[in-house]
Coordinates of C-alpha atoms and ligand atoms in Angstrom, one line a residue:
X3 CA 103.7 127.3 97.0
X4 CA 106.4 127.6 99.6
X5 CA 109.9 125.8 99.0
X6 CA 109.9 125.0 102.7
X7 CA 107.6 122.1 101.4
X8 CA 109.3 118.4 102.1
X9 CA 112.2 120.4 103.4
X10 CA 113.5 122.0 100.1
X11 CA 114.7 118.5 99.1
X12 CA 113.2 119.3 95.2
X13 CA 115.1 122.5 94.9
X14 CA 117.0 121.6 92.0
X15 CA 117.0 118.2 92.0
X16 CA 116.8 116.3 88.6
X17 CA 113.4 114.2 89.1
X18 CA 112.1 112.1 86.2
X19 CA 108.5 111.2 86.2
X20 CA 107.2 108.1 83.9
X21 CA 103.4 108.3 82.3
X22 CA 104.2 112.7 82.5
X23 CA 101.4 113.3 79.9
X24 CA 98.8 111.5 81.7
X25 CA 96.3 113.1 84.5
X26 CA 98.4 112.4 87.2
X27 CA 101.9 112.4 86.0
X28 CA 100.7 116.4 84.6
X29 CA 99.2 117.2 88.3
X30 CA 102.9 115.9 89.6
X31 CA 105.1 117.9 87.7
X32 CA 103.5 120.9 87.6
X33 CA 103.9 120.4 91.3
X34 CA 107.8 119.7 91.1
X35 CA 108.1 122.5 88.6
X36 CA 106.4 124.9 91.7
X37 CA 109.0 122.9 94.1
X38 CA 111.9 124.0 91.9
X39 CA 112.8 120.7 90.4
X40 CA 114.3 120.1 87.3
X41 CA 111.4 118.0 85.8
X42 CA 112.1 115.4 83.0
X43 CA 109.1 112.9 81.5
X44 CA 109.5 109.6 79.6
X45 CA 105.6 108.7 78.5
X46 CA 103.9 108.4 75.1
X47 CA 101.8 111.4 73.6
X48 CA 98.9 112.5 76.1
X49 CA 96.2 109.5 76.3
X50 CA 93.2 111.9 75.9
X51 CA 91.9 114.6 73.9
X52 CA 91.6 117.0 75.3
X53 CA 94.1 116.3 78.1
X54 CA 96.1 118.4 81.1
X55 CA 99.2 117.9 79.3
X56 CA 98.1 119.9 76.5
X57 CA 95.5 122.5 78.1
X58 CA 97.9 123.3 80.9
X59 CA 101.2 123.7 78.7
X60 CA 102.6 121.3 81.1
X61 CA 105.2 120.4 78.0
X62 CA 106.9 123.9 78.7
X63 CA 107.9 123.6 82.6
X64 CA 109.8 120.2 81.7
X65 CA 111.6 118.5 79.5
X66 CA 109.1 116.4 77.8
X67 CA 110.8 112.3 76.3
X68 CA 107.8 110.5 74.2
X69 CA 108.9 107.0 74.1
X70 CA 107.4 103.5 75.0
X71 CA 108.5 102.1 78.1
X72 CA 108.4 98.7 76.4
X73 CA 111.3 100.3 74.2
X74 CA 114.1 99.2 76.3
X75 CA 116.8 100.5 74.0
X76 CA 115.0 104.0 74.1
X77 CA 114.6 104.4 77.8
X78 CA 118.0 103.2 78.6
X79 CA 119.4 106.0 76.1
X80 CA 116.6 108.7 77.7
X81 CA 118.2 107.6 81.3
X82 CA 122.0 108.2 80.0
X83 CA 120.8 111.5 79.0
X84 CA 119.0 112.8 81.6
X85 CA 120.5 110.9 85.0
X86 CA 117.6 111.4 87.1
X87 CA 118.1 111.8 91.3
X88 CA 114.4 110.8 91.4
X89 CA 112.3 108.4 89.7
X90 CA 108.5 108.1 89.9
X91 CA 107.3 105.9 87.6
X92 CA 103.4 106.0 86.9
X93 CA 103.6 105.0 83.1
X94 CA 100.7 102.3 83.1
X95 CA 97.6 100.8 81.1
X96 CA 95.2 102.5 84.0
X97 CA 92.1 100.9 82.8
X98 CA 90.6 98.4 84.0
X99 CA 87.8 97.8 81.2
X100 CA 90.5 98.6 79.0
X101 CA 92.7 95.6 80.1
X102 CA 89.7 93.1 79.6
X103 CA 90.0 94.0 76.0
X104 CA 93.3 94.0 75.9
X105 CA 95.4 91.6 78.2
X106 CA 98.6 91.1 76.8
X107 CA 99.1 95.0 76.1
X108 CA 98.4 95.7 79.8
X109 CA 100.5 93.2 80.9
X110 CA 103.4 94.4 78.6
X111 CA 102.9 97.7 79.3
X112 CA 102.5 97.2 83.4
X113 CA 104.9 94.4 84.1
X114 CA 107.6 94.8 82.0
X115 CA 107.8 98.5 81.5
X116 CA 108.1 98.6 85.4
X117 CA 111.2 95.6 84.7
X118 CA 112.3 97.7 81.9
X119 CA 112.5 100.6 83.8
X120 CA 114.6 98.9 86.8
X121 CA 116.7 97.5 84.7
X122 CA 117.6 100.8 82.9
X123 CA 118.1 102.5 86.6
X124 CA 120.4 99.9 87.5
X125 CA 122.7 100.7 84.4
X126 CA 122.8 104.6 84.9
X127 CA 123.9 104.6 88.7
X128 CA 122.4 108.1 89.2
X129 CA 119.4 107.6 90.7
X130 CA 119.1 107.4 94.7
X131 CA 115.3 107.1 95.2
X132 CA 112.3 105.5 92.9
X133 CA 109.0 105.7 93.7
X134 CA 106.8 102.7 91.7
X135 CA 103.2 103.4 91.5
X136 CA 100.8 100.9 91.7
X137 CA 97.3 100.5 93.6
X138 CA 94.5 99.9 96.3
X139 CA 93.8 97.0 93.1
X140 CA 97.1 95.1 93.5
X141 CA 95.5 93.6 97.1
X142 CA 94.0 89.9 96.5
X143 CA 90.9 91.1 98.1
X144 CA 89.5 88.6 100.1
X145 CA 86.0 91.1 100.7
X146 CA 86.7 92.3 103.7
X147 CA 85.3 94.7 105.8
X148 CA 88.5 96.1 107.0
X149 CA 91.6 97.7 105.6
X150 CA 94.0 96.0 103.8
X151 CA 97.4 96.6 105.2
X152 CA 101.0 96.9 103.3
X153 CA 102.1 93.3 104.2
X154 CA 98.9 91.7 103.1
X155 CA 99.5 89.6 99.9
X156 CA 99.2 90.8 96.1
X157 CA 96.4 89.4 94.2
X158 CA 94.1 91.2 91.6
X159 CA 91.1 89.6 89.7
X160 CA 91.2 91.6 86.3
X161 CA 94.1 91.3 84.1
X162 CA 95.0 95.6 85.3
X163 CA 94.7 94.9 89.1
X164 CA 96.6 92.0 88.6
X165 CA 99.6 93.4 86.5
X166 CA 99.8 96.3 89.4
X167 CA 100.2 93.4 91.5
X168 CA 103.1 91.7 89.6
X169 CA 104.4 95.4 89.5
X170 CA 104.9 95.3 92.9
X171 CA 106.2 91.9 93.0
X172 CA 108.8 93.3 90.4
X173 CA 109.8 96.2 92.9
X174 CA 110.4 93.8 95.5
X175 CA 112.3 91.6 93.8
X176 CA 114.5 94.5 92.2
X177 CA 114.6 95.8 96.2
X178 CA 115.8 92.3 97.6
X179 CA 118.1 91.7 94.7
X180 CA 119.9 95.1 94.2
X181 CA 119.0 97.8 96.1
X182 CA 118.6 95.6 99.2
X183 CA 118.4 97.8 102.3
X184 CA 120.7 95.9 104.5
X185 CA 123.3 97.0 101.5
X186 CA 122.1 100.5 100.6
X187 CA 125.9 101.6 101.5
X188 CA 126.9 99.9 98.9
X189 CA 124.3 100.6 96.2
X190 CA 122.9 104.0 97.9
X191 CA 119.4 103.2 96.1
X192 CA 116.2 103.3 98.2
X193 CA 113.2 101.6 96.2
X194 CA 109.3 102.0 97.7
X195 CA 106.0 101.6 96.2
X196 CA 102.5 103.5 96.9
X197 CA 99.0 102.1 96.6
X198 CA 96.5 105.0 96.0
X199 CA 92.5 104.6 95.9
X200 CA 90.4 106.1 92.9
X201 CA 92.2 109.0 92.1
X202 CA 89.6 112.2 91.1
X203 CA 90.5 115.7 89.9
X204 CA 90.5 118.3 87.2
X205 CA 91.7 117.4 84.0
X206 CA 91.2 113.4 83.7
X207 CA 89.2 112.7 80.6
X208 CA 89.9 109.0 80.5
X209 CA 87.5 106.7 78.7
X210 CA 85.3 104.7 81.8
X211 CA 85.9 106.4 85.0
X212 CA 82.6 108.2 86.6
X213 CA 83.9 111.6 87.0
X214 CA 85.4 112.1 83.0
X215 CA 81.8 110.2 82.4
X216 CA 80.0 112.2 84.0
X217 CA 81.4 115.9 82.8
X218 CA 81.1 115.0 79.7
X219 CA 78.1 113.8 79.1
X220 CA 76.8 117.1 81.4
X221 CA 78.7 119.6 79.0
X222 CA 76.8 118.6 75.7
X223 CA 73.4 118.5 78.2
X224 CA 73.1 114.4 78.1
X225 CA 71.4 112.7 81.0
X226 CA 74.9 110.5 82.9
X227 CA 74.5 107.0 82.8
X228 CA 76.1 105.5 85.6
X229 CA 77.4 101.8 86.3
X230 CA 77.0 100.2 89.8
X231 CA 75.7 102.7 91.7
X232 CA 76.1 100.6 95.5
X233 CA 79.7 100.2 94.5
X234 CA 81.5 102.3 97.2
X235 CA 85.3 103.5 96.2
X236 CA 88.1 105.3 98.0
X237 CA 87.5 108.4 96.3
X238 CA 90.2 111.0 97.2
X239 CA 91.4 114.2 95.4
X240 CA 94.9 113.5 93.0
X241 CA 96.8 116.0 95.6
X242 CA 96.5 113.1 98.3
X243 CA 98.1 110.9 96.9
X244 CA 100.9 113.2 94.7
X245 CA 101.4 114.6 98.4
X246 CA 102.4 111.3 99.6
X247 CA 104.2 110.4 97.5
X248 CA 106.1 113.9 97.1
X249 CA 106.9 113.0 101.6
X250 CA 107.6 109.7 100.2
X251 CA 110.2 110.6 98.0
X252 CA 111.6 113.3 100.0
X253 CA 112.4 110.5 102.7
X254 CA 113.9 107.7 100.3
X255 CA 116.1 110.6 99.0
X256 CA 116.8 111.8 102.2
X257 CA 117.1 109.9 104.7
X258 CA 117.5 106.1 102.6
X259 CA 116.7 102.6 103.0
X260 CA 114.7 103.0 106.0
X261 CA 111.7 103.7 104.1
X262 CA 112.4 101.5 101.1
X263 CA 109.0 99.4 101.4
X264 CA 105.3 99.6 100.5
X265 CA 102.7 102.5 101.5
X266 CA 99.4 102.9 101.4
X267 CA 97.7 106.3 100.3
X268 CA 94.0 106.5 100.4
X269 CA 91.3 108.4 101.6
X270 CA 89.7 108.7 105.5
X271 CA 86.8 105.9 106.0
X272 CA 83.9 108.7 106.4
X273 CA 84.8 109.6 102.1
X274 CA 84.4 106.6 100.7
X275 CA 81.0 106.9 99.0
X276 CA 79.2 105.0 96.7
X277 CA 78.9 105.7 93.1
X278 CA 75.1 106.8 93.5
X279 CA 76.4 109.4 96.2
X280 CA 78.8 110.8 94.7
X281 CA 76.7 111.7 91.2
X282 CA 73.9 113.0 93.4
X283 CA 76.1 115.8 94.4
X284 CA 78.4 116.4 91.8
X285 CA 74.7 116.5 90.2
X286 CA 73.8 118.8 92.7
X287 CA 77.5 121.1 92.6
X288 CA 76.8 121.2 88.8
X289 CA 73.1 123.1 89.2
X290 CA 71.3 123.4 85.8
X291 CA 69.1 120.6 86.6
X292 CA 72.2 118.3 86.4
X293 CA 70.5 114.5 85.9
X294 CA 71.8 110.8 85.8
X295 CA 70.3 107.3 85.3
X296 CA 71.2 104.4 86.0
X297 CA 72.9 101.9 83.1
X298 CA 71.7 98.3 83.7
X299 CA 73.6 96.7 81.0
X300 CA 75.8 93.9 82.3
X301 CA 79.0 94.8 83.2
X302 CA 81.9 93.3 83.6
X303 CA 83.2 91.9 87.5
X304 CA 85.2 94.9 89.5
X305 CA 86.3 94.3 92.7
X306 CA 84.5 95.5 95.5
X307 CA 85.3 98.2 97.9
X308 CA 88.7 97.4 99.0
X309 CA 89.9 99.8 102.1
X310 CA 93.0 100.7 102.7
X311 CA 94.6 101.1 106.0
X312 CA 96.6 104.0 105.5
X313 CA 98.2 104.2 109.7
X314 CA 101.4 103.8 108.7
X315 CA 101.5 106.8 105.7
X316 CA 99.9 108.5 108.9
X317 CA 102.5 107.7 111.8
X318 CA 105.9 107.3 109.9
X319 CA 105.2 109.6 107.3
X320 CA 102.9 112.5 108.3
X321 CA 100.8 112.4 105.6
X322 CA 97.3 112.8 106.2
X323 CA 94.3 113.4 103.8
X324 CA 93.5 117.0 104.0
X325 CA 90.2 117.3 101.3
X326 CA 87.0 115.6 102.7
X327 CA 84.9 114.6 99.6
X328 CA 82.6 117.8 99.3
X329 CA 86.0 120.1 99.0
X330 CA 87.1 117.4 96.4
X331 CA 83.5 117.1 94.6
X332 CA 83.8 121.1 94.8
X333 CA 87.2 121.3 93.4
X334 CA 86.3 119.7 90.0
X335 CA 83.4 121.3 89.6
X336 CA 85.2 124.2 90.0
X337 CA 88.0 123.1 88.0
X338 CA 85.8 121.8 85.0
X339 CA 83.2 125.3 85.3
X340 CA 86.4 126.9 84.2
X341 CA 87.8 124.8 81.7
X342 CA 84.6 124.7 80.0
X343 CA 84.1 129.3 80.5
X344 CA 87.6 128.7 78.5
X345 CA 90.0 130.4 81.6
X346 CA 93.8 129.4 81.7
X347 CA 93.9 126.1 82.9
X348 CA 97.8 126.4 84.1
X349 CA 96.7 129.2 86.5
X350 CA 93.3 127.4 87.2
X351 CA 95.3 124.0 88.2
X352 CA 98.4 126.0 90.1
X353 CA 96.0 127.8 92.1
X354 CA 94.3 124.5 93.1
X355 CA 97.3 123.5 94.7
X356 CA 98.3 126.5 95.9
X357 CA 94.9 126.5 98.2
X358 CA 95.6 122.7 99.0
X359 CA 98.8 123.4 100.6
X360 CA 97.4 126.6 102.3
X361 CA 94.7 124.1 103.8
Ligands
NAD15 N1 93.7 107.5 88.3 C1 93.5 106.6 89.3 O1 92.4 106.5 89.9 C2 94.6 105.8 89.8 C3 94.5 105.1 91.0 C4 95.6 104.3 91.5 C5 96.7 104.2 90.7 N2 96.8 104.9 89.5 C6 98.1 104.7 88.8 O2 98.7 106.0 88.6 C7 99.4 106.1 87.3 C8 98.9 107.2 86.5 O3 97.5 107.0 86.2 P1 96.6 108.1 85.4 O4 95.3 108.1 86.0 O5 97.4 109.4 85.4 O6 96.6 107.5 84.0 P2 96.7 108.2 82.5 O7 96.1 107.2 81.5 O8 96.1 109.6 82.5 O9 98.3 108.3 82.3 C9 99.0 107.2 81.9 C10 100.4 107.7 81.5 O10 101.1 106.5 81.1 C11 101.6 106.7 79.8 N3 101.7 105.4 79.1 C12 100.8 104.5 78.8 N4 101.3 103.4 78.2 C13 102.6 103.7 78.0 C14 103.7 103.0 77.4 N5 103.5 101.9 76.8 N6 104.9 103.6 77.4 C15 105.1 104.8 78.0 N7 104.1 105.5 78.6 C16 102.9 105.0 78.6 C17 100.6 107.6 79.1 O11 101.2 108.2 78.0 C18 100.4 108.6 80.3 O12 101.4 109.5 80.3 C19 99.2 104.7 86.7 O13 100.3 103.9 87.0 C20 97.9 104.1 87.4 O14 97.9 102.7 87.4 C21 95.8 105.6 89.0

């Protein structure tokens, strides 16, 4: 991967990522590690097993904190010790079945680990740009057939969606209050947030998301069960988004206030498929006589497809989707072939974003 990427600006710089041992924060610092950063990671203990932390040795490039972000006292010391340049924080409850069973631990977890973390930043005065990840959910969605743009107003129906929302209302409220752009001489902090759409990729194995579902039911030879199969998603490839917010970053550190606001990151219109689509040809990718059904057990409300109008990403930023969804559908099944023939899932994953960036 060439250094020349986002202008050098990672070349040792000290970058702490939050929620490091989950599928994206592993993807993302294995990508800073490529860029020549200095990685550090607050998160607890991988949420999966088996999981990209672990397969991919991801503990090794980095320098790995476990720790609760709810642990104030423990985060604050971690930020002491480490004084990040860069923070991306992507610690969360990501689930939203999960956060119908559990509420309150969502909530905790996504609200005021993101307050926590703030607050922490705000003591350490060594940070210059933060990056809060949130999502497509955090939109009230109001069912339309167009994309939702950055200004439109936070909303979320489940207890997850909603807690990204008040996430973001934390960022801007930590933004206006402190790190207010019209002062950001004074306080030289620039704060932004990024709303992705279903993030897919090698090396998520997380409990009640289609693709994890569906490779592992295929490797012990099940028939995959699949929920709502008109539900259409954003479906894009976890290099979109880590891309963005890679350029993201490399402008809040770089160049400062001007970009201290929210972005959107999804995928173009033509890859958002429905659930039905995408199995068929993952089915299809797989061979073997690759099958799925269709589970009609009641399930519980999800929104529906909410787009994302991702012009601005595009104009200010540069960023543009590069993997349509056969090269993403193809990547996985690529990914996971290997994983499962037992090859080295470090070199498997680099060279995965070695050929994105050569795209
Ligand atoms: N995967 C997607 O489709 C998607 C889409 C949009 C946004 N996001 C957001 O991206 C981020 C990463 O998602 P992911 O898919 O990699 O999830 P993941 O479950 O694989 O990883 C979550 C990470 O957060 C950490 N974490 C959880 N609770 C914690 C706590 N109390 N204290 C400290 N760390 C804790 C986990 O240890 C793990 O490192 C999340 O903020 C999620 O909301 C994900």
């Amino acid at each position: 991967m060439k250094n020349s990427l986002f202008n050098n600006i990672y070349q040792g710089r000290k970058v702490l990522v939050t929620g490091h041992t989950g599928f994206k924060g592993s993807w993302l610092c294995l990508m800073l590690h490529k860029l020549g950063a200095e990685v550090y990671g607050y998160a607890l203990p991988p949420p999966t097993n088996p999981s990209l932390f672990v397969e991919a040795n991801i503990g090794e490039i980095m320098a790995s904190h476990i720790g609760d972000i709810r642990d104030y006292e423990l985060l604050l010391k971690t930020l002491f010790e480490v004084r990040p340049e860069i923070v991306i924080h992507m610690a969360a409850q990501p689930l939203v079945r999960e956060s119908y069973r559990n509420p309150r631990e969502t909530f905790e977890i996504n609200v005021m680990g993101t307050v926590n973390l703030f607050d922490a930043i705000l003591q350490v005065n060594s940070v210059k740009a933060i990056l809060n990840v949130t999502t497509d959910k955090c939109y009230e969605n109001r069912e339309w057939h167009w994309g939702y743009r950055e200004n439109e107003p936070m909303g979320g129906y489940d207890p997850y969606s909603n807690s990204k929302g008040c996430s973001e209302l934390v960022a801007a409220s930590f933004r206006n209050s402190f790190f207010n752009p019209s002062k950001y001489g004074d306080h030289g902090v620039a704060l932004a947030t990024a709303r992705a759409g279903n993030v897919i990729g090698g090396g998520d194995w997380a409990n009640d998301r289609l693709i994890p579902d569906f490779i592992r039911s295929i490797s012990i030879g099940e028939k995959v069960k699949i929920r709502s199969p008109y539900a259409i998603r954003p479906w894009q490839h976890v290099l979109e988004p880590l891309t963005g917010y890679l350029t993201l970053c490399e402008k809040l550190f770089a160049e400062g206030s001007a970009f201290a606001e929210a972005w959107n990151f999804g995928p173009e219109d033509k890859d958002a498929k429905n659930v039905e689509w995408i199995t068929q040809t993952i089915c299809k990718l797989w061979g073997n006589n690759a099958e799925f059904e269709i589970d009609k057990k009641p399930q519980p409300h999800e929104a529906n497809y909410l787009k994302l109008d991702c012009s601005k990403a595009k104009a200010e930023l540069g960023w543009v989707p590069k993997w349509d969804i056969e090269t993403t559908l193809k990547s996985i099944v690529d990914w996971n072939k290997s994983f499962i023939a037992g090859d080295n899932i470090r070199i498997v994953t680099e060279n995965q974003i070695d050929r994105y960036f050569a795209t």
